[in-house]
Coordinates of C-alpha atoms and ligand atoms in Angstrom, one line a residue:
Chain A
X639 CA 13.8 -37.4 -24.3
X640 CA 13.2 -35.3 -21.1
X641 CA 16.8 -34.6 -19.8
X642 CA 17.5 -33.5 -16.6
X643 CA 17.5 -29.8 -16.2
X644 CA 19.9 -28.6 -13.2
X645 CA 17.8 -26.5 -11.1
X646 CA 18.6 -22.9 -9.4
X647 CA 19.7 -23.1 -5.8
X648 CA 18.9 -20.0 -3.5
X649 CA 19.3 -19.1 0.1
X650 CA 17.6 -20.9 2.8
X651 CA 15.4 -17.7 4.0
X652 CA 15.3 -14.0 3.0
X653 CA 15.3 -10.6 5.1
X654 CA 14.8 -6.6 4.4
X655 CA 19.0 -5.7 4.7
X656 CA 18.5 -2.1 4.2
X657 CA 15.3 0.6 3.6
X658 CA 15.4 4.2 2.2
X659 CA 12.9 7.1 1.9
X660 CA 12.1 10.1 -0.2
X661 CA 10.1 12.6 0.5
X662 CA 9.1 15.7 -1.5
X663 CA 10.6 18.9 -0.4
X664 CA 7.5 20.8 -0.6
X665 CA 5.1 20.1 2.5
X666 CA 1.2 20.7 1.8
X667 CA -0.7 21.5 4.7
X668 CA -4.6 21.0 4.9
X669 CA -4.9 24.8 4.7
X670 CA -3.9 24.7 0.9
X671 CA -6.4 21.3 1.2
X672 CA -9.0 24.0 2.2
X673 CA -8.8 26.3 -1.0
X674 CA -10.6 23.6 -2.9
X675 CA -13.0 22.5 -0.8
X676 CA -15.5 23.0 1.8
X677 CA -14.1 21.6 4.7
X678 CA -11.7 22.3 7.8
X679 CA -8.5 21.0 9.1
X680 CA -10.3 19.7 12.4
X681 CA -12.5 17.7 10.1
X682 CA -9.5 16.5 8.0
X683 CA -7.4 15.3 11.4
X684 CA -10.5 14.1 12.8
X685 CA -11.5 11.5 9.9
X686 CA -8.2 10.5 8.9
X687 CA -5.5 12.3 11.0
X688 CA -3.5 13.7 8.5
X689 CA -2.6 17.3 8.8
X690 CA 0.4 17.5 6.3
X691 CA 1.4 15.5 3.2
X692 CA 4.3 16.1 1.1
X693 CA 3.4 17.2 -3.1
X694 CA 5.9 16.0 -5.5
X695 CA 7.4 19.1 -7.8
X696 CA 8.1 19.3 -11.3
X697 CA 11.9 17.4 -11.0
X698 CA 10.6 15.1 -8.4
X699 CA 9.3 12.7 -10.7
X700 CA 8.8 9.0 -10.0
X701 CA 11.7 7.7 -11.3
X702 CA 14.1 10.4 -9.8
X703 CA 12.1 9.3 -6.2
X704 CA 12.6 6.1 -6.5
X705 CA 16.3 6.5 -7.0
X706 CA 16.6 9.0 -4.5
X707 CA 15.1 5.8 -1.9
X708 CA 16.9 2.9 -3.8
X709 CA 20.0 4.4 -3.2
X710 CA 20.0 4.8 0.4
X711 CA 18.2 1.6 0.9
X712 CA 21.4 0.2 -1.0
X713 CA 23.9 1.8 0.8
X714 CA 22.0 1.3 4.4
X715 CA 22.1 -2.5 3.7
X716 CA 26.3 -2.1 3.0
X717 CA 26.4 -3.0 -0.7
X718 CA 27.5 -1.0 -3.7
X719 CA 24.6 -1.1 -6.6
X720 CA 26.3 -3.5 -8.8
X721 CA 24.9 -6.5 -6.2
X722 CA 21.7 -5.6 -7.1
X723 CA 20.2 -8.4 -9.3
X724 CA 16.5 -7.5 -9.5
X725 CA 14.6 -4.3 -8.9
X726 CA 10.7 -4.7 -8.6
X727 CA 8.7 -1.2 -8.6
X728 CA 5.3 -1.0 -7.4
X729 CA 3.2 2.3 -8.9
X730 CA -0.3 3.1 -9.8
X731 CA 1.0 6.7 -10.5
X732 CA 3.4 6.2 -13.2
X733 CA 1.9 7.5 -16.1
X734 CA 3.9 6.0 -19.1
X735 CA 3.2 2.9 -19.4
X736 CA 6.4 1.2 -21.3
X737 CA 8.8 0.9 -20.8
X738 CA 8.8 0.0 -16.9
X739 CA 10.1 2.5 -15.2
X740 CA 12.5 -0.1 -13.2
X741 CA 14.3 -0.2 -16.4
X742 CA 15.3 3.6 -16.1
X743 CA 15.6 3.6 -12.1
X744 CA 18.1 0.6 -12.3
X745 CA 20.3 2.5 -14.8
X746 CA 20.4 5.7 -12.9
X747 CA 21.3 3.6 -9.9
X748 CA 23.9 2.2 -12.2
X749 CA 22.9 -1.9 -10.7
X750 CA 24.8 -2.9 -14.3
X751 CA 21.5 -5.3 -16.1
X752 CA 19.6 -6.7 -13.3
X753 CA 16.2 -7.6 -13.9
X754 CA 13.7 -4.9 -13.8
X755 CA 10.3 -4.6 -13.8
X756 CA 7.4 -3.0 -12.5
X757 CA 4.0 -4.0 -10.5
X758 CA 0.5 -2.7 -10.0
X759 CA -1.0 -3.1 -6.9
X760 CA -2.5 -0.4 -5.4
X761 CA -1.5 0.2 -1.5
X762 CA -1.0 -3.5 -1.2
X763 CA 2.6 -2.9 -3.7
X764 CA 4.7 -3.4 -0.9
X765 CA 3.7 -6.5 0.9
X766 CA 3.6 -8.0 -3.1
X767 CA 6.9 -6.9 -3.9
X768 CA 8.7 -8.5 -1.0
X769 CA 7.0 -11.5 -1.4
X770 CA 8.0 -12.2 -5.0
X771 CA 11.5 -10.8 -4.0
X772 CA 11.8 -13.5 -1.5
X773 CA 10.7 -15.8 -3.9
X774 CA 13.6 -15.0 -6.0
X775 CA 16.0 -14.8 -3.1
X776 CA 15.3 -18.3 -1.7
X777 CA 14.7 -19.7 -5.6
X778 CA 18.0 -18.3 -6.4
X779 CA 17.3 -16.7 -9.3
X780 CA 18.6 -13.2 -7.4
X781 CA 20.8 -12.4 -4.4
X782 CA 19.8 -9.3 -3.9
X783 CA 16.6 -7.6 -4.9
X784 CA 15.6 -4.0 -4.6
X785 CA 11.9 -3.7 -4.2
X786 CA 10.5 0.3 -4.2
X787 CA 7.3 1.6 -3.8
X788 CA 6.7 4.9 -5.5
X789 CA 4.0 6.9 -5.9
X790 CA 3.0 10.7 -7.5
X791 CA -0.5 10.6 -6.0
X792 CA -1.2 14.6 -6.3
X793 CA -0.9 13.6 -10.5
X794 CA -4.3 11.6 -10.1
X795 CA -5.9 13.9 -7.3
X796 CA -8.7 15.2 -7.5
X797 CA -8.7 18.7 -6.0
X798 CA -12.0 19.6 -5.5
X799 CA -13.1 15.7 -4.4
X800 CA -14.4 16.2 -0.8
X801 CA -13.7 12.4 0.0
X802 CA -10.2 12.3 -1.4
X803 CA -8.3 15.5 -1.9
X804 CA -6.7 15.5 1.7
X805 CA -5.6 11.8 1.7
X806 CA -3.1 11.8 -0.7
X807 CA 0.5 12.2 -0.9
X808 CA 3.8 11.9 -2.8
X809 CA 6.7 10.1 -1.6
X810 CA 9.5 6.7 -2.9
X811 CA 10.3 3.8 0.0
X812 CA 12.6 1.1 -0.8
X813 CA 13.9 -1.8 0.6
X814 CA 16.7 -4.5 -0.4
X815 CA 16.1 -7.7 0.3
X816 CA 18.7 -10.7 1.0
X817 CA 19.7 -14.5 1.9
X818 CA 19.4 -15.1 5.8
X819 CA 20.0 -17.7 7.8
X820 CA 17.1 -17.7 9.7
X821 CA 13.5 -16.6 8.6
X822 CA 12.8 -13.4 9.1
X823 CA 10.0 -12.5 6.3
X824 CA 7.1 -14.6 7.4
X825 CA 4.4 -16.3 5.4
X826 CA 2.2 -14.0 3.3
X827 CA -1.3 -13.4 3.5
X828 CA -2.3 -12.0 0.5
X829 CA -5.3 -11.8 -2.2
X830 CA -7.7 -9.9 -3.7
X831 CA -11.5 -9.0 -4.0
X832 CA -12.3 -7.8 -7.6
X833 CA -16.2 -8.0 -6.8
X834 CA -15.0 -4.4 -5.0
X835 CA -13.2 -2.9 -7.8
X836 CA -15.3 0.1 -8.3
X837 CA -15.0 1.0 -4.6
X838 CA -11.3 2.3 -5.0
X839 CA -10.9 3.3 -8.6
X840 CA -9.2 5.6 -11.2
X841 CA -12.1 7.7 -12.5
X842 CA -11.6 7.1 -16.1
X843 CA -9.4 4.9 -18.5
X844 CA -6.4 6.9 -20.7
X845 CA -8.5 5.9 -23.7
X846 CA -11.1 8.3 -23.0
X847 CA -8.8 10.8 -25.1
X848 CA -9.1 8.9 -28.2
X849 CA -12.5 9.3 -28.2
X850 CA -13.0 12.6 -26.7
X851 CA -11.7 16.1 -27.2
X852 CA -9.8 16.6 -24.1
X853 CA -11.0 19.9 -23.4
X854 CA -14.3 18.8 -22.5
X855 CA -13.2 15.1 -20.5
X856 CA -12.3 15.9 -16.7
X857 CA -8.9 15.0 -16.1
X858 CA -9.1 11.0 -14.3
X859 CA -8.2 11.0 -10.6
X860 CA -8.6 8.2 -8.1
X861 CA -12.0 8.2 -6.8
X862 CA -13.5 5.8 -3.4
X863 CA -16.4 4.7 -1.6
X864 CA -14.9 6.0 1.9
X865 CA -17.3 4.3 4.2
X866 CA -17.3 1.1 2.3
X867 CA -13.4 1.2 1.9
X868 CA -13.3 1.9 5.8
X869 CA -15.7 -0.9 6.9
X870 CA -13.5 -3.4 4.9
X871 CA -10.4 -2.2 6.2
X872 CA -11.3 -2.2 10.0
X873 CA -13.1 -5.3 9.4
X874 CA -11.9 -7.7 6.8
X875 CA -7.7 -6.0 7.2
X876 CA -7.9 -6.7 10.9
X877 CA -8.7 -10.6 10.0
X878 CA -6.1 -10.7 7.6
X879 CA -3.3 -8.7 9.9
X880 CA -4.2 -11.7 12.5
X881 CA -4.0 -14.7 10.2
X882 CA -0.3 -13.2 9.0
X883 CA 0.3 -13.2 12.9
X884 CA -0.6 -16.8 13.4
X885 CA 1.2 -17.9 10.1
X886 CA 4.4 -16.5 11.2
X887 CA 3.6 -18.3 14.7
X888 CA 3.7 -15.2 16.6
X889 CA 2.3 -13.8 19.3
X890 CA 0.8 -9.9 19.3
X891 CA 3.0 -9.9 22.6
X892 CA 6.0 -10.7 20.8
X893 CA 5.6 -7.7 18.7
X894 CA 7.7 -4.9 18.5
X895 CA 6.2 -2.7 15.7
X896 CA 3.0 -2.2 13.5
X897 CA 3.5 -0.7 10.3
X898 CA 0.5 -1.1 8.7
X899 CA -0.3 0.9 5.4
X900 CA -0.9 4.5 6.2
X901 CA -4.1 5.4 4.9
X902 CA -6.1 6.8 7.3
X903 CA -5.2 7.2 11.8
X904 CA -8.6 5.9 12.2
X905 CA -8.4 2.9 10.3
X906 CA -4.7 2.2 12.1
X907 CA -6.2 2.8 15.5
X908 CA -9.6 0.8 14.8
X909 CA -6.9 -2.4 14.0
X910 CA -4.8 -2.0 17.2
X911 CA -8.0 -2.4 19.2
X912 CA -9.2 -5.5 17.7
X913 CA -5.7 -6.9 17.4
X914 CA -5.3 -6.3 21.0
X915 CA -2.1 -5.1 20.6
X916 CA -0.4 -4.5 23.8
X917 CA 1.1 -1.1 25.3
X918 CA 4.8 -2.0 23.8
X919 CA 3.9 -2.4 20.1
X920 CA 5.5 0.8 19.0
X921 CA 3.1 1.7 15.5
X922 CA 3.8 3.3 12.8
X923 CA 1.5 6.5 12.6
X924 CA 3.7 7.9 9.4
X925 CA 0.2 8.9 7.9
X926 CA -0.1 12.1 9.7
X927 CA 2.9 14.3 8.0
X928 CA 2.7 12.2 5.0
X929 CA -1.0 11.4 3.7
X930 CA -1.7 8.4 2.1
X931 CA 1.4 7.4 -0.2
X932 CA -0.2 4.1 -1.4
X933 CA 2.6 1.7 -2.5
X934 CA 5.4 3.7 -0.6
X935 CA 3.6 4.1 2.8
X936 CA 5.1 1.1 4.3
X937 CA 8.4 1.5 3.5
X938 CA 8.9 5.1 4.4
X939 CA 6.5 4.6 7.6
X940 CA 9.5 1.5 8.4
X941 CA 12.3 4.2 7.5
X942 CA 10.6 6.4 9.5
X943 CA 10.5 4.6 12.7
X944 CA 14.3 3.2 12.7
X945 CA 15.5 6.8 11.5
X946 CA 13.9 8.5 15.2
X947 CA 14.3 4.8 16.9
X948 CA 11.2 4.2 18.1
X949 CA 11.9 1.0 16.4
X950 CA 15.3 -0.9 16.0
X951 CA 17.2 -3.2 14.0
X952 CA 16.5 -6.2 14.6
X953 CA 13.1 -5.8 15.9
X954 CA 9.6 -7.6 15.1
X955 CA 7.2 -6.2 12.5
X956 CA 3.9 -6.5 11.7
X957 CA 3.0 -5.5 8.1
X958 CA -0.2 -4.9 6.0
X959 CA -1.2 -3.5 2.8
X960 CA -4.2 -3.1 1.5
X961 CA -6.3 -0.5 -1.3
X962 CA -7.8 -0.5 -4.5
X963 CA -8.4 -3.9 -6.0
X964 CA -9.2 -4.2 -3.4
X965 CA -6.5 -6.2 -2.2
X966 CA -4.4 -6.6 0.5
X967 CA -0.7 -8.3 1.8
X968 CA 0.5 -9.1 5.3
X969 CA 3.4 -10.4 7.0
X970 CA 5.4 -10.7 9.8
X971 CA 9.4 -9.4 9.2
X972 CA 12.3 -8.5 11.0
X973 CA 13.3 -4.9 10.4
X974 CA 16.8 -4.2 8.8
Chain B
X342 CA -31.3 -17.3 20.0
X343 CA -32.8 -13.8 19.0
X344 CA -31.4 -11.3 21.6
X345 CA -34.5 -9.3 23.6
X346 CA -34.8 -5.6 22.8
X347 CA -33.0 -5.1 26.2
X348 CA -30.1 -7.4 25.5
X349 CA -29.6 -5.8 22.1
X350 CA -29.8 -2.0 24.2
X351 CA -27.2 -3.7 26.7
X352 CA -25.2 -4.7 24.2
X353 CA -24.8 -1.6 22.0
X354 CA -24.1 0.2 24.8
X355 CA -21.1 -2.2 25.6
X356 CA -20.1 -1.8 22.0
X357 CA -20.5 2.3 22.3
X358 CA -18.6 2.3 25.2
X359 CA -15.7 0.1 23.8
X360 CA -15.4 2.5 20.8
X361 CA -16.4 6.2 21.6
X362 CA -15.4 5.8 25.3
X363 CA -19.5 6.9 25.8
X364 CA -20.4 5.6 29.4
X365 CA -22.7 3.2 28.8
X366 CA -25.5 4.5 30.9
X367 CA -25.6 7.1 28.8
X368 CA -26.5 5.1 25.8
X369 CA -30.4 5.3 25.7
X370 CA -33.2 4.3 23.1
X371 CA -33.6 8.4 22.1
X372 CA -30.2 9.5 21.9
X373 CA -28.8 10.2 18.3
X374 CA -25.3 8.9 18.0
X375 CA -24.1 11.8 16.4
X376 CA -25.5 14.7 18.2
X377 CA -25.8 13.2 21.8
X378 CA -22.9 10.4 21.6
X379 CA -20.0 11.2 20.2
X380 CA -19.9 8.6 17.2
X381 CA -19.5 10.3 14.1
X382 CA -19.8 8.7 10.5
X383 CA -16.5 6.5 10.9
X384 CA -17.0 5.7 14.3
X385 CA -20.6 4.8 13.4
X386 CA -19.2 2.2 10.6
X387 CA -17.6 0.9 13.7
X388 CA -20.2 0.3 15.9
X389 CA -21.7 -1.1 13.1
X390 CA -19.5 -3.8 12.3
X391 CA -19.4 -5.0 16.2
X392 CA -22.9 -4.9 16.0
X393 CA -23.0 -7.1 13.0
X394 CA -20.6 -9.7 14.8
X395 CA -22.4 -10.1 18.5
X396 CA -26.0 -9.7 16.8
X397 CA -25.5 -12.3 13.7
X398 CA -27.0 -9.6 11.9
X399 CA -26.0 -7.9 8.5
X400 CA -26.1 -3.9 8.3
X401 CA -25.3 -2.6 4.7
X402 CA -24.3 0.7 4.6
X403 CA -27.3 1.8 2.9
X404 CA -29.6 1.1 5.8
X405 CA -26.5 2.6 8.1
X406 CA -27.5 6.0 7.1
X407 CA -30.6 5.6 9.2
X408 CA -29.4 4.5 11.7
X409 CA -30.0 8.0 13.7
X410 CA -31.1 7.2 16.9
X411 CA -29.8 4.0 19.5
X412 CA -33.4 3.1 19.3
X413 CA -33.3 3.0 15.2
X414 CA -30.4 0.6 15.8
X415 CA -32.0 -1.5 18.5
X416 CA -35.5 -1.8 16.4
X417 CA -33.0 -2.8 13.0
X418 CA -31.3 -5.4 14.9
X419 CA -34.6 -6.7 16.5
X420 CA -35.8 -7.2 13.1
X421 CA -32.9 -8.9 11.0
X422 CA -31.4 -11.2 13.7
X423 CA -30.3 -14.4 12.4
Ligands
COA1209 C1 -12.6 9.5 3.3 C2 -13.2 9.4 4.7 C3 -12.3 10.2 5.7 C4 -14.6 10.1 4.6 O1 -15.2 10.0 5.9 P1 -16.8 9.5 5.9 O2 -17.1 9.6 7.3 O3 -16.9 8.2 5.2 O4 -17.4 10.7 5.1 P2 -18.9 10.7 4.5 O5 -18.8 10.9 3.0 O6 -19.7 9.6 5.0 O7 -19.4 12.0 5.1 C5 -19.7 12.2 6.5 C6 -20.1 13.6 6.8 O8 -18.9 14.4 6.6 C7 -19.2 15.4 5.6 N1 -17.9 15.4 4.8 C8 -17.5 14.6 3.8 N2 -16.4 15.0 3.3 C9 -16.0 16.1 4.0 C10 -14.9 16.9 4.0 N3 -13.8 16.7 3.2 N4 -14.8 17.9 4.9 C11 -15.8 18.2 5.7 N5 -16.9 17.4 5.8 C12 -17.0 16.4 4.9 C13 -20.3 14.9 4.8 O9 -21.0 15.9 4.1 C14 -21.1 14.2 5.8 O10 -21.9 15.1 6.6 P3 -23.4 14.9 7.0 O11 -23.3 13.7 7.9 O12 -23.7 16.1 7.7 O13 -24.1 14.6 5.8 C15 -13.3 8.0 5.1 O14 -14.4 7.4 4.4 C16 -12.1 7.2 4.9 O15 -11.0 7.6 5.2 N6 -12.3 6.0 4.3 C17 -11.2 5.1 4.1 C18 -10.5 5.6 2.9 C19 -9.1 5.0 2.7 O16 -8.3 5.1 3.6 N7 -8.9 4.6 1.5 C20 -7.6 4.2 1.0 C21 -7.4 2.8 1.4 S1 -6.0 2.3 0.5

């Protein structure tokens, strides 16, 4: 006999109710870049406009970051932790594997036994996270879900890579999500291209240790094609940004923000030109005093721009994330 | 239909305009983008990718390294139109 199984009833839309940041206290300039590398800090700004990033020390590890961001993205959305009934964490940098570090973040944010788990998807993390979080929200399976993207990038940097070593940075943004009564997360443009996994990729698996003596295997670090990773970005990202646009049936001119991942100023300022965003679209350009935090860009870039109000609750976001897959998420939101 | 070598000069120089800001007189069959124009190695994936677009031509970035001269470009895109 099938017998009728009473389904879950959620909230008619989501939103972002609150976003926190963390970032390390120690601030690495592209002098210390230098020590490692041929190079100079007018090439480093010029390629990818980064001139500081923040390193993670020995106590800043991902989970204490991630709480550190949870916790203010809880209190600046007005609830206590206990209301918390999911916490999604997107890392690439976490490097134990089990159990998820949610688990341990949830409990040190004392949320009671909400469900916790984490996700792996490169820069993209974000823009994933809030979209199974708003799943959830309007499914009803969760009120309230705390999505954080953390990363330890200087752990899997490699210092003496020329195309690497100064994009990377440190750094936990978070964001809860809610029950609206109006839309105000957009569709999602997401997916992936596997067929271009080697051009953003960690340079070796963990198991190379069981095979190898460790002293004589190169410690892994993330490794990319630059040029290829940049002609997909400005080409294929800009596409994608668009379509996300479109879906959420808005117009560039009724824009308030871009915060699009912050890898790189060039790829950033290649998108507002073919997005022809206009004069008004305040954008997000977190990536110069914070390198390329992968998962966490977005969110601390959005902190970023309500905390100096260059952007305001309320207001109109774009969104897009995109890295090593490859793959990519965008959508349209309204910021907390 | 396949552009003429002038359109495809005309064009490139719109495109090296729009991107490096290069007026587009400037933008002559000997001139090296990177030494004479401005467009350096990002910039150049750029130009690249407009190209590609307004041309109906694909670049990979293996041949982009060539790509020294406007005139390289012109003569590349001359030969792969679609
Ligand atoms: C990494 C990146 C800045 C490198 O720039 P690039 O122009 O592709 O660099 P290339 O390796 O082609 O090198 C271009 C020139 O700069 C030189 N160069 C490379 N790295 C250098 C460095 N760190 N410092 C100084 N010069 C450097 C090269 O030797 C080369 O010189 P040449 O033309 O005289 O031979 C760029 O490719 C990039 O940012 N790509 C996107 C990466 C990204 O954001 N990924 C994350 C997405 S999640």
């Amino acid at each position: 006999m099938t017998a009728k199984i009473k389904p879950s009833k959620g909230a008619p839309y989501a939103r972002i109710l609150g976003v926190g940041g963390y970032r390390p206290t120690r601030v690495v300039p592209n002098e210390e870049i230098l020590k490692h590398i041929d190079s100079s800090d007018e090439w480093i700004r010029s390629r990818s406009g980064i001139a500081t990033r923040h390193w993670a020390g020995p106590d800043e590890t991902v989970a204490a970051m991630s709480v550190e961001a949870g916790g203010k993205a809880i209190a600046d959305a007005g609830l206590t932790p206990e209301q918390i009934g999911a916490v999604i964490v997107s890392t690439v940098s976490h490097l134990k594997q089990t159990p998820a570090v949610a688990t341990e973040i949830a409990h040190l944010l004392g949320t009671g036994k909400p469900a916790a788990f984490d996700i792996s998807a490169g820069c993209a993390g974000f823009g994933y996270g809030l979209t199974l979080a708003k799943g959830m929200i309007t499914d009803g399976t969760a009120e309230h879900v705390l999505v954080i993207g953390v990363e330890r990038l200087s752990d899997l940097t490699d210092l003496e890579d020329r195309a690497t070593a100064f994009l990377f940075g440190d750094g936990a943004g978070a964001v809860v999500v809610g029950p609206s009564k109006e839309p105000a997360i957009g569709p999602t443009v997401w997916g992936s291209e596997g067929d271009k996994s080697d051009t953003i990729t960690q340079t070796l698996p963990w198991d190379v240790y069981r095979e190898q003596d460790a002293a004589d295997v190169r410690y892994p670090a993330l490794r990319q094609e630059g040029q290829a990773v940049f002609r997909w970005a400005v080409y294929e990202m800009a596409k994608v940004a668009q379509q996300a646009l479109d879906e959420a049936g808005i117009s560039a001119d009724e824009l308030d923000a871009f915060i699009p991942h912050q890898a790189n100023m060039r790829i950033i300022d290649s998108m507002i030109k073919t997005l022809k965003l206009p004069e008004h679209v305040t954008v997000a350009r977190d990536v110069e005093t914070t390198g390329n935090t992968s998962a966490a860009s977005i969110p601390l870039a959005m902190e970023r721009l309500l905390a100096t109000g260059q952007a305001k609750s309320g207001d109109t976001a774009l969104v897009i994330g995109f890295g090593a897959g490859l793959v990519y998420a965008a959508t349209v939101v309204t910021l907390p | 239909m396949a552009a003429t070598q002038e359109e495809i000069l005309e064009g490139l120089a719109e495109i090296v305009n729009e991107i490096a800001g290069i007026p587009t007189e400037d933008v002559l069959l000997d001139k090296s983008f990177t030494d004479d124009l401005d467009v350096d190695s990002l910039s150049m994936v750029e130009v690249v990718v407009a190209a590609e677009e307004r041309f109906d031509v694909k670049i990979p970035d293996d041949d982009v390294k060539n790509l020294k001269t406007v005139g390289d470009a012109v003569e590349y895109i001359l030969k792969h139109q679609g």
